[in-house]
CSV table of C-alpha atoms in Angstrom, one decimal:
chain,number,residue,atom,x,y,z
E,1,MET,CA,-55.5,-3.9,-97.4
E,2,PHE,CA,-57.2,-0.7,-96.5
E,3,ARG,CA,-58.6,0.8,-99.8
E,4,ALA,CA,-59.2,4.3,-100.5
E,5,TRP,CA,-61.8,5.0,-103.4
E,6,THR,CA,-62.3,8.2,-105.2
E,7,PHE,CA,-65.8,9.3,-106.2
E,8,THR,CA,-67.7,12.1,-108.0
E,9,GLU,CA,-71.4,11.9,-108.9
E,10,MET,CA,-70.5,13.8,-112.2
E,11,PRO,CA,-72.8,16.7,-111.5
E,12,TYR,CA,-74.0,19.2,-114.0
E,13,PRO,CA,-73.6,22.3,-111.7
E,14,HIS,CA,-74.7,25.2,-113.8
E,15,LEU,CA,-78.2,25.6,-112.4
E,16,PRO,CA,-80.8,28.4,-112.5
E,17,PRO,CA,-81.8,30.0,-109.3
E,18,GLU,CA,-83.4,27.5,-106.8
E,19,ASN,CA,-86.6,29.5,-106.5
E,20,THR,CA,-87.3,28.8,-110.3
E,21,TYR,CA,-87.9,25.1,-109.9
E,22,GLU,CA,-89.6,22.8,-107.5
E,23,SER,CA,-87.3,19.8,-107.8
E,24,LEU,CA,-83.9,19.0,-109.2
E,25,ARG,CA,-84.9,15.5,-109.9
E,26,VAL,CA,-87.5,13.7,-112.1
E,27,ASP,CA,-89.1,16.7,-113.8
E,28,PHE,CA,-86.1,19.2,-114.1
E,29,PRO,CA,-86.0,20.1,-117.8
E,30,SER,CA,-82.9,19.0,-119.9
E,31,SER,CA,-83.1,22.2,-121.8
E,32,ILE,CA,-80.9,23.7,-119.1
E,33,TYR,CA,-78.2,21.2,-120.1
E,34,ASP,CA,-75.5,22.5,-122.5
E,35,PRO,CA,-73.9,19.5,-124.4
E,36,GLU,CA,-70.7,21.3,-125.0
E,37,VAL,CA,-70.4,22.3,-121.3
E,38,GLY,CA,-71.2,18.6,-120.6
E,39,TYR,CA,-68.4,17.4,-122.9
E,40,GLN,CA,-65.9,19.4,-121.0
E,41,LEU,CA,-67.4,18.2,-117.6
E,42,TYR,CA,-67.0,14.5,-118.6
E,43,LYS,CA,-63.5,15.2,-119.7
E,44,THR,CA,-62.7,16.6,-116.2
E,45,TYR,CA,-64.4,13.7,-114.4
E,46,PHE,CA,-62.7,10.9,-116.4
E,47,ASP,CA,-59.3,12.8,-116.2
E,48,LEU,CA,-59.7,12.8,-112.4
E,49,TYR,CA,-60.4,9.0,-112.4
E,50,LYS,CA,-57.3,8.5,-114.5
E,51,ALA,CA,-55.3,10.5,-112.1
E,52,ALA,CA,-56.7,8.4,-109.2
E,53,ASP,CA,-55.4,5.3,-111.0
E,54,GLU,CA,-52.0,6.8,-111.3
E,55,LEU,CA,-51.9,7.9,-107.6
E,56,GLY,CA,-52.7,4.4,-106.4
E,57,LEU,CA,-56.3,5.1,-105.5
E,58,ASP,CA,-59.2,3.0,-106.4
E,59,ILE,CA,-62.4,4.3,-108.1
E,60,MET,CA,-66.1,4.1,-107.2
E,61,LEU,CA,-68.9,4.9,-109.7
E,62,ASN,CA,-72.7,5.2,-109.4
E,63,GLU,CA,-75.6,6.1,-111.5
E,64,HIS,CA,-78.8,8.2,-111.2
E,65,HIS,CA,-81.6,9.2,-113.5
E,66,ALA,CA,-83.5,12.3,-114.6
E,67,THR,CA,-81.3,14.6,-112.5
E,68,ALA,CA,-78.7,17.3,-112.8
E,69,THR,CA,-76.9,16.0,-109.7
E,70,CYS,CA,-75.5,13.0,-111.5
E,71,VAL,CA,-75.1,12.9,-115.3
E,72,ALA,CA,-73.8,9.3,-115.2
E,73,PRO,CA,-77.2,7.5,-115.9
E,74,ALA,CA,-75.5,4.2,-116.9
E,75,VAL,CA,-72.8,2.7,-114.6
E,76,PRO,CA,-71.9,0.0,-117.1
E,77,LEU,CA,-70.8,2.7,-119.6
E,78,THR,CA,-68.6,4.6,-117.2
E,79,LEU,CA,-67.1,1.3,-116.0
E,80,ALA,CA,-66.3,0.3,-119.6
E,81,ALA,CA,-64.6,3.5,-120.3
E,82,LEU,CA,-62.4,3.2,-117.2
E,83,ALA,CA,-61.7,-0.5,-117.7
E,84,ARG,CA,-59.7,0.6,-120.8
E,85,ASP,CA,-58.4,4.0,-119.4
E,86,THR,CA,-57.0,2.7,-116.2
E,87,ARG,CA,-54.4,0.0,-115.4
E,88,ASN,CA,-54.3,-0.6,-111.6
E,89,ALA,CA,-57.4,0.8,-109.8
E,90,ARG,CA,-60.1,-1.5,-108.7
E,91,LEU,CA,-63.5,-0.3,-110.1
E,92,LEU,CA,-66.5,-0.4,-107.9
E,93,ALA,CA,-70.0,0.0,-109.1
E,94,LEU,CA,-72.1,1.2,-106.3
E,95,GLY,CA,-74.1,0.6,-108.0
E,96,ASN,CA,-76.6,-1.2,-110.3
E,97,PRO,CA,-80.2,-0.5,-109.3
E,98,ILE,CA,-81.3,-4.1,-110.0
E,99,ALA,CA,-84.7,-3.7,-108.6
E,100,ASN,CA,-85.4,-1.1,-111.3
E,101,ARG,CA,-84.2,-3.4,-114.0
E,102,ASN,CA,-86.4,-5.9,-115.8
E,103,THR,CA,-83.6,-8.2,-116.8
E,104,PRO,CA,-81.0,-9.0,-114.2
E,105,VAL,CA,-79.4,-11.3,-116.7
E,106,ARG,CA,-78.4,-8.3,-118.7
E,107,VAL,CA,-76.7,-6.9,-115.6
E,108,ALA,CA,-74.8,-10.1,-115.2
E,109,GLU,CA,-73.6,-9.9,-118.8
E,110,GLU,CA,-72.5,-6.3,-118.6
E,111,MET,CA,-70.6,-6.8,-115.4
E,112,ALA,CA,-69.0,-10.0,-116.7
E,113,MET,CA,-67.7,-8.2,-119.8
E,114,ILE,CA,-66.3,-5.4,-117.7
E,115,ASP,CA,-64.7,-7.8,-115.4
E,116,VAL,CA,-62.8,-9.4,-118.3
E,117,MET,CA,-62.0,-6.0,-119.9
E,118,SER,CA,-60.5,-4.8,-116.6
E,119,HIS,CA,-58.5,-8.0,-116.1
E,120,GLY,CA,-60.4,-8.8,-112.9
E,121,ARG,CA,-60.5,-5.4,-111.4
E,122,LEU,CA,-64.2,-5.1,-110.9
E,123,ASP,CA,-66.2,-4.9,-107.7
E,124,VAL,CA,-70.0,-5.1,-108.3
E,125,GLY,CA,-72.4,-3.2,-106.1
E,126,PHE,CA,-76.2,-3.7,-106.0
E,127,VAL,CA,-78.5,-1.0,-104.8
E,128,ARG,CA,-82.3,-1.0,-104.3
E,129,GLY,CA,-82.7,2.4,-105.9
E,130,VAL,CA,-83.9,5.7,-104.5
E,131,PRO,CA,-87.6,6.4,-104.3
E,132,TYR,CA,-87.5,9.5,-106.6
E,133,GLU,CA,-86.4,7.2,-109.5
E,134,ILE,CA,-89.3,5.0,-109.4
E,135,SER,CA,-91.5,7.0,-111.6
E,136,PRO,CA,-88.7,7.8,-114.1
E,137,GLY,CA,-87.9,4.0,-114.3
E,138,ASN,CA,-91.7,3.2,-114.4
E,139,VAL,CA,-91.3,0.4,-111.8
E,140,GLN,CA,-93.5,-1.0,-109.2
E,141,PRO,CA,-92.4,0.3,-105.7
E,142,VAL,CA,-94.2,-2.6,-103.8
E,143,GLU,CA,-92.0,-5.4,-102.8
E,144,MET,CA,-88.9,-3.8,-104.3
E,145,LYS,CA,-86.6,-5.3,-101.7
E,146,GLU,CA,-87.9,-8.8,-102.5
E,147,ARG,CA,-87.2,-8.2,-106.3
E,148,PHE,CA,-83.8,-6.8,-105.4
E,149,TRP,CA,-82.6,-9.9,-103.5
E,150,GLU,CA,-84.1,-12.2,-106.1
E,151,GLY,CA,-82.3,-10.3,-108.8
E,152,ALA,CA,-79.0,-10.6,-106.9
E,153,ASP,CA,-79.5,-14.3,-106.5
E,154,LEU,CA,-80.1,-14.7,-110.2
E,155,ILE,CA,-77.0,-12.7,-111.2
E,156,LEU,CA,-74.8,-14.7,-108.9
E,157,LYS,CA,-76.1,-18.0,-110.3
E,158,ALA,CA,-75.6,-16.7,-113.8
E,159,TRP,CA,-72.0,-15.8,-113.0
E,160,GLN,CA,-71.2,-19.2,-111.4
E,161,THR,CA,-72.9,-21.5,-114.0
E,162,HIS,CA,-70.6,-22.6,-116.7
E,163,ASP,CA,-72.0,-25.8,-118.0
E,164,GLY,CA,-74.7,-24.5,-120.2
E,165,PRO,CA,-78.1,-22.8,-119.8
E,166,PHE,CA,-80.3,-23.0,-116.8
E,167,ASN,CA,-83.9,-21.8,-116.4
E,168,TRP,CA,-85.0,-19.4,-113.7
E,169,GLU,CA,-88.7,-19.4,-112.6
E,170,GLY,CA,-88.7,-17.1,-109.6
E,171,ARG,CA,-91.4,-15.0,-108.1
E,172,TYR,CA,-90.5,-11.9,-110.0
E,173,TYR,CA,-88.2,-13.0,-112.7
E,174,HIS,CA,-88.7,-15.6,-115.4
E,175,HIS,CA,-85.7,-16.5,-117.7
E,176,ARG,CA,-85.1,-19.4,-120.1
E,177,GLN,CA,-81.7,-20.4,-121.4
E,178,VAL,CA,-79.6,-18.2,-119.0
E,179,ASN,CA,-76.1,-18.7,-120.3
E,180,VAL,CA,-73.8,-15.7,-119.7
E,181,TRP,CA,-71.0,-15.0,-122.2
E,182,PRO,CA,-68.4,-13.9,-121.4
E,183,ARG,CA,-67.9,-15.6,-118.0
E,184,VAL,CA,-66.5,-13.4,-115.2
E,185,TYR,CA,-62.8,-13.2,-114.9
E,186,GLN,CA,-62.6,-13.5,-111.1
E,187,ASP,CA,-63.4,-16.8,-109.5
E,188,PRO,CA,-66.1,-17.5,-108.5
E,189,HIS,CA,-67.2,-13.9,-109.3
E,190,PRO,CA,-66.3,-10.3,-108.5
E,191,PRO,CA,-66.7,-9.0,-104.9
E,192,VAL,CA,-70.3,-8.1,-104.4
E,193,TRP,CA,-71.4,-5.0,-102.4
E,194,VAL,CA,-74.7,-3.7,-101.2
E,195,ALA,CA,-75.2,0.0,-100.3
E,196,THR,CA,-77.7,0.7,-97.5
E,197,GLN,CA,-78.6,2.9,-94.6
E,198,SER,CA,-80.8,0.3,-93.0
E,199,THR,CA,-79.7,-2.2,-90.2
E,200,GLY,CA,-82.2,-4.8,-91.6
E,201,THR,CA,-80.4,-4.7,-95.0
E,202,SER,CA,-77.1,-4.7,-93.2
E,203,ARG,CA,-78.0,-8.0,-91.6
E,204,GLU,CA,-79.3,-9.5,-94.9
E,205,THR,CA,-76.0,-8.4,-96.6
E,206,ALA,CA,-74.0,-10.2,-94.0
E,207,GLU,CA,-76.1,-13.3,-94.5
E,208,ARG,CA,-74.9,-13.5,-98.1
E,209,GLY,CA,-71.3,-12.6,-97.3
E,210,PHE,CA,-71.5,-9.4,-99.4
E,211,ASN,CA,-69.6,-6.2,-98.7
E,212,LEU,CA,-71.5,-3.4,-97.0
E,213,GLY,CA,-71.4,0.2,-98.0
E,214,THR,CA,-72.9,3.1,-96.4
E,215,ILE,CA,-73.0,6.8,-97.2
E,216,LEU,CA,-73.0,9.8,-95.0
E,217,ALA,CA,-74.2,8.0,-91.9
E,218,GLY,CA,-71.9,9.7,-89.6
E,219,ALA,CA,-69.9,7.9,-86.9
E,220,ASP,CA,-73.0,6.9,-84.8
E,221,GLY,CA,-74.9,5.7,-87.8
E,222,ALA,CA,-71.9,3.8,-89.3
E,223,LEU,CA,-71.3,2.1,-85.9
E,224,GLU,CA,-74.9,0.9,-85.8
E,225,LEU,CA,-74.8,-0.4,-89.4
E,226,PHE,CA,-71.5,-2.1,-89.0
E,227,LYS,CA,-72.6,-3.7,-85.7
E,228,ALA,CA,-75.7,-5.0,-87.3
E,229,TYR,CA,-73.5,-6.6,-90.0
E,230,ARG,CA,-71.0,-8.0,-87.5
E,231,ASP,CA,-73.8,-9.4,-85.3
E,232,ARG,CA,-75.4,-11.2,-88.0
E,233,ALA,CA,-72.0,-12.6,-89.3
E,234,ALA,CA,-71.3,-13.8,-85.8
E,235,GLU,CA,-74.5,-15.7,-85.7
E,236,ASP,CA,-73.3,-17.6,-88.8
E,237,GLY,CA,-70.1,-18.5,-86.9
E,238,LEU,CA,-67.8,-15.8,-88.1
E,239,ALA,CA,-65.8,-14.8,-85.1
E,240,VAL,CA,-64.4,-11.6,-86.5
E,241,THR,CA,-65.9,-9.9,-89.6
E,242,PRO,CA,-63.1,-9.1,-92.1
E,243,ARG,CA,-62.7,-5.4,-92.2
E,244,GLU,CA,-62.4,-5.5,-96.0
E,245,ARG,CA,-66.2,-6.2,-96.1
E,246,LEU,CA,-67.1,-2.8,-94.6
E,247,GLY,CA,-67.1,0.5,-96.4
E,248,TYR,CA,-67.9,4.2,-95.6
E,249,VAL,CA,-68.6,7.1,-97.9
E,250,ALA,CA,-67.8,10.6,-96.8
E,251,LEU,CA,-66.8,14.0,-98.3
E,252,VAL,CA,-63.0,14.4,-98.3
E,253,PHE,CA,-60.7,17.3,-99.2
E,254,VAL,CA,-57.0,17.6,-98.2
E,255,GLY,CA,-55.3,21.0,-98.5
E,256,ASP,CA,-51.8,22.2,-97.8
E,257,THR,CA,-53.2,24.0,-94.7
E,258,ASP,CA,-56.2,23.4,-92.6
E,259,GLU,CA,-57.9,26.4,-94.0
E,260,ALA,CA,-57.3,25.2,-97.6
E,261,GLY,CA,-58.8,21.9,-96.6
E,262,PHE,CA,-61.8,23.5,-95.0
E,263,GLU,CA,-62.4,25.7,-98.0
E,264,GLY,CA,-62.3,22.7,-100.3
E,265,ALA,CA,-64.8,20.9,-98.0
E,266,ARG,CA,-67.2,23.9,-98.3
E,267,LYS,CA,-67.0,23.5,-102.0
E,268,LEU,CA,-67.9,19.8,-101.7
E,269,ARG,CA,-71.1,20.8,-99.8
E,270,TRP,CA,-72.6,21.6,-103.2
E,271,TYR,CA,-73.6,18.0,-103.2
E,272,LEU,CA,-75.7,18.6,-100.0
E,273,GLU,CA,-77.0,22.0,-100.8
E,274,HIS,CA,-78.3,21.3,-104.3
E,275,ASN,CA,-80.5,18.3,-103.9
E,276,LYS,CA,-83.9,19.9,-104.0
E,277,ILE,CA,-86.6,17.1,-104.3
E,278,ALA,CA,-90.3,17.5,-104.5
E,279,PRO,CA,-92.1,15.7,-101.6
E,280,GLN,CA,-94.3,13.7,-104.0
E,281,PHE,CA,-91.1,12.0,-105.4
E,282,MET,CA,-89.7,11.1,-102.0
E,283,ASN,CA,-92.8,9.8,-100.2
E,284,VAL,CA,-93.7,7.0,-102.6
E,285,PRO,CA,-96.5,4.6,-101.5
E,286,GLY,CA,-95.2,1.0,-101.3
E,287,TYR,CA,-91.5,1.9,-101.3
E,288,ILE,CA,-91.2,2.8,-97.6
E,289,ASP,CA,-91.7,0.5,-94.7
E,290,ALA,CA,-95.2,0.9,-93.4
E,291,ARG,CA,-94.1,2.0,-89.9
E,292,VAL,CA,-91.7,4.6,-91.4
E,293,ARG,CA,-94.5,5.9,-93.7
E,294,ALA,CA,-96.9,6.2,-90.7
E,295,ARG,CA,-94.4,8.4,-89.0
E,296,ILE,CA,-94.1,10.6,-92.2
E,297,LEU,CA,-97.8,11.0,-92.5
E,298,GLN,CA,-97.9,11.9,-88.7
E,299,ASN,CA,-95.3,14.5,-89.3
E,300,GLU,CA,-97.0,15.9,-92.3
E,301,ALA,CA,-100.4,16.1,-90.4
E,302,SER,CA,-98.6,18.2,-87.6
E,303,GLY,CA,-97.2,20.5,-90.3
E,304,LYS,CA,-93.6,19.2,-90.4
E,305,PRO,CA,-92.5,19.1,-94.1
E,306,LEU,CA,-91.1,16.0,-95.7
E,307,VAL,CA,-87.3,16.7,-96.4
E,308,SER,CA,-84.5,14.9,-98.0
E,309,PRO,CA,-82.7,12.2,-95.9
E,310,ILE,CA,-79.6,14.4,-95.9
E,311,GLU,CA,-81.5,17.7,-95.2
E,312,HIS,CA,-80.0,17.9,-91.7
E,313,LEU,CA,-76.6,18.2,-93.2
E,314,VAL,CA,-77.4,21.2,-95.4
E,315,THR,CA,-77.3,23.7,-92.6
E,316,ALA,CA,-75.0,21.8,-90.2
E,317,PRO,CA,-71.8,23.7,-89.3
E,318,LEU,CA,-68.7,22.3,-90.9
E,319,GLU,CA,-67.2,21.8,-87.5
E,320,GLN,CA,-70.0,19.5,-86.6
E,321,MET,CA,-69.8,17.6,-89.8
E,322,LEU,CA,-66.0,17.1,-89.2
E,323,ASP,CA,-66.6,15.9,-85.6
E,324,GLU,CA,-69.4,13.5,-86.6
E,325,GLY,CA,-67.6,12.0,-89.5
E,326,TYR,CA,-69.6,13.3,-92.4
E,327,VAL,CA,-66.6,15.3,-93.7
E,328,PHE,CA,-62.9,14.8,-93.5
E,329,ALA,CA,-60.9,17.9,-94.3
E,330,GLY,CA,-57.8,19.9,-93.3
E,331,ASN,CA,-54.1,19.5,-93.9
E,332,PRO,CA,-52.7,15.8,-94.2
E,333,ASP,CA,-52.0,15.6,-90.4
E,334,THR,CA,-55.5,16.8,-89.6
E,335,VAL,CA,-57.2,14.4,-92.0
E,336,TYR,CA,-55.1,11.5,-90.7
E,337,ALA,CA,-56.1,12.2,-87.2
E,338,GLN,CA,-59.8,12.5,-88.2
E,339,LEU,CA,-59.7,9.2,-90.2
E,340,GLU,CA,-58.0,7.4,-87.2
E,341,ARG,CA,-60.5,8.7,-84.7
E,342,PHE,CA,-63.5,7.7,-87.0
E,343,TYR,CA,-61.9,4.3,-87.6
E,344,ARG,CA,-61.8,3.6,-83.9
E,345,ARG,CA,-65.2,5.0,-83.2
E,346,VAL,CA,-66.8,2.6,-85.6
E,347,GLY,CA,-64.8,-0.5,-84.8
E,348,GLY,CA,-62.8,-0.5,-87.9
E,349,PHE,CA,-63.5,-0.8,-91.6
E,350,GLY,CA,-61.6,-1.6,-94.8
E,351,ASN,CA,-62.9,0.8,-97.4
E,352,PHE,CA,-62.8,4.6,-97.4
E,353,ILE,CA,-64.9,5.9,-100.2
E,354,MET,CA,-64.2,9.6,-100.8
E,355,MET,CA,-66.4,12.0,-102.6
E,356,VAL,CA,-63.6,14.3,-103.8
E,357,GLN,CA,-65.4,16.4,-106.3
E,358,SER,CA,-68.6,18.3,-106.5
E,359,GLY,CA,-70.2,21.3,-108.0
E,360,THR,CA,-67.8,23.4,-110.1
E,361,MET,CA,-64.6,22.1,-108.5
E,362,GLY,CA,-62.0,21.8,-111.3
E,363,TYR,CA,-59.3,19.3,-112.1
E,364,ASP,CA,-56.3,21.0,-110.6
E,365,LEU,CA,-58.0,21.6,-107.2
E,366,VAL,CA,-59.3,18.2,-106.9
E,367,GLU,CA,-56.2,16.4,-108.2
E,368,HIS,CA,-54.0,18.1,-105.6
E,369,SER,CA,-56.3,17.1,-102.8
E,370,MET,CA,-56.2,13.5,-104.1
E,371,GLU,CA,-52.3,13.6,-104.3
E,372,LEU,CA,-52.0,14.8,-100.7
E,373,PHE,CA,-54.3,12.0,-99.5
E,374,ALA,CA,-52.5,9.4,-101.6
E,375,ARG,CA,-49.0,10.5,-100.6
E,376,GLU,CA,-49.3,11.8,-97.1
E,377,VAL,CA,-52.4,10.3,-95.5
E,378,LEU,CA,-53.1,6.8,-96.9
E,379,PRO,CA,-49.6,5.2,-96.5
E,380,ARG,CA,-49.3,6.5,-92.9
E,381,PHE,CA,-52.7,5.2,-92.0
E,382,ARG,CA,-52.2,1.8,-93.5
E,383,GLU,CA,-48.9,1.4,-91.6
E,384,ASN,CA,-49.9,2.9,-88.3
E,385,VAL,CA,-53.5,2.0,-87.9
E,386,TYR,CA,-55.0,-0.5,-90.3
E,387,ASP,CA,-52.3,-3.0,-90.3
E,388,VAL,CA,-52.0,-2.9,-86.5
E,389,ASP,CA,-53.6,-6.1,-85.2
E,390,THR,CA,-56.3,-4.5,-83.1
E,391,PRO,CA,-59.4,-6.7,-82.5
E,392,VAL,CA,-62.6,-5.1,-83.9
E,393,ALA,CA,-64.3,-5.5,-80.5
E,394,ALA,CA,-61.6,-3.6,-78.7
E,395,ALA,CA,-61.6,-0.9,-81.3
E,396,ALA,CA,-65.4,-0.5,-81.1
E,397,ALA,CA,-65.3,-0.1,-77.4
């Protein structure tokens, strides 16, 4: 089944003028945060997720640290709250930055508890973690990917071992008496996701049979990432990759009219426009592939500033973002047509993860957009596009 997931990064949007601070991440002072305002914001965010559950939409959550762009620093806590506050929606953590955690076993325990609490509605995502959270997490950037994959392997073994403790003596993690209680509800374990914008990681994700999620890659980028996944799966003998293993994150707003939809999309751009990061927190030695880092240093030497990976989207015209699949917006018919076109351009996928709220967008505005998508776009798309037996290869062509 084609799944539509709702998502907000839970921002604290009440910021001082941008020229008064160098970075919104890592060293942005929490004195700016008003806890009473924060309480009201959390109420809005959790109410929106409850509405998503009632509308038949699924829910995606993430976490970030030392930033006003995302005041959800612990995805297990938000998952636990929603496991009790929802009844039908699947809950996706995208995800747990396991390379920043010293104890993957704790992640296994947290996710197992939520899987049981939610009655088996949990999808577990693993992420490597962004470079600007290395210093707040006080972690070693060198060999992060290797730690990431070892942590994932340890978590899966912990979930699937039910006959008593085992020892783990890996290269990066050392655990005695691993014995996760409670055991996971789903058998053999919850669906596992990896979020990436790298074709290399896409291939590694396919090797393990995990689901792939990518954010704001555009149609061309998503096609490349999905192709890398499919190619690697084919090497392992999988003739056609199940569409349910592929997911894409975009900004989505549905209005009663095209203009209302476009105006909502402009509000969603807060996420792109308020992501100021100081260069020293992005270009972290040891985190970036040596060849990529060499290009960065060459650009710096020639006077080109280091910018955020989504910097090119900040000033892009809305029409371009709609055409290239970064944003889906308009009335229900328009959004349906955009989704169908994107789906065919990338060769099909099974999970549409929608950032539906950003900045100061309130409950009524966002809930109406979600309802229009759930009632007028999603059922039509499932019936007319997704459930039609179109081979992925043909769709990709």
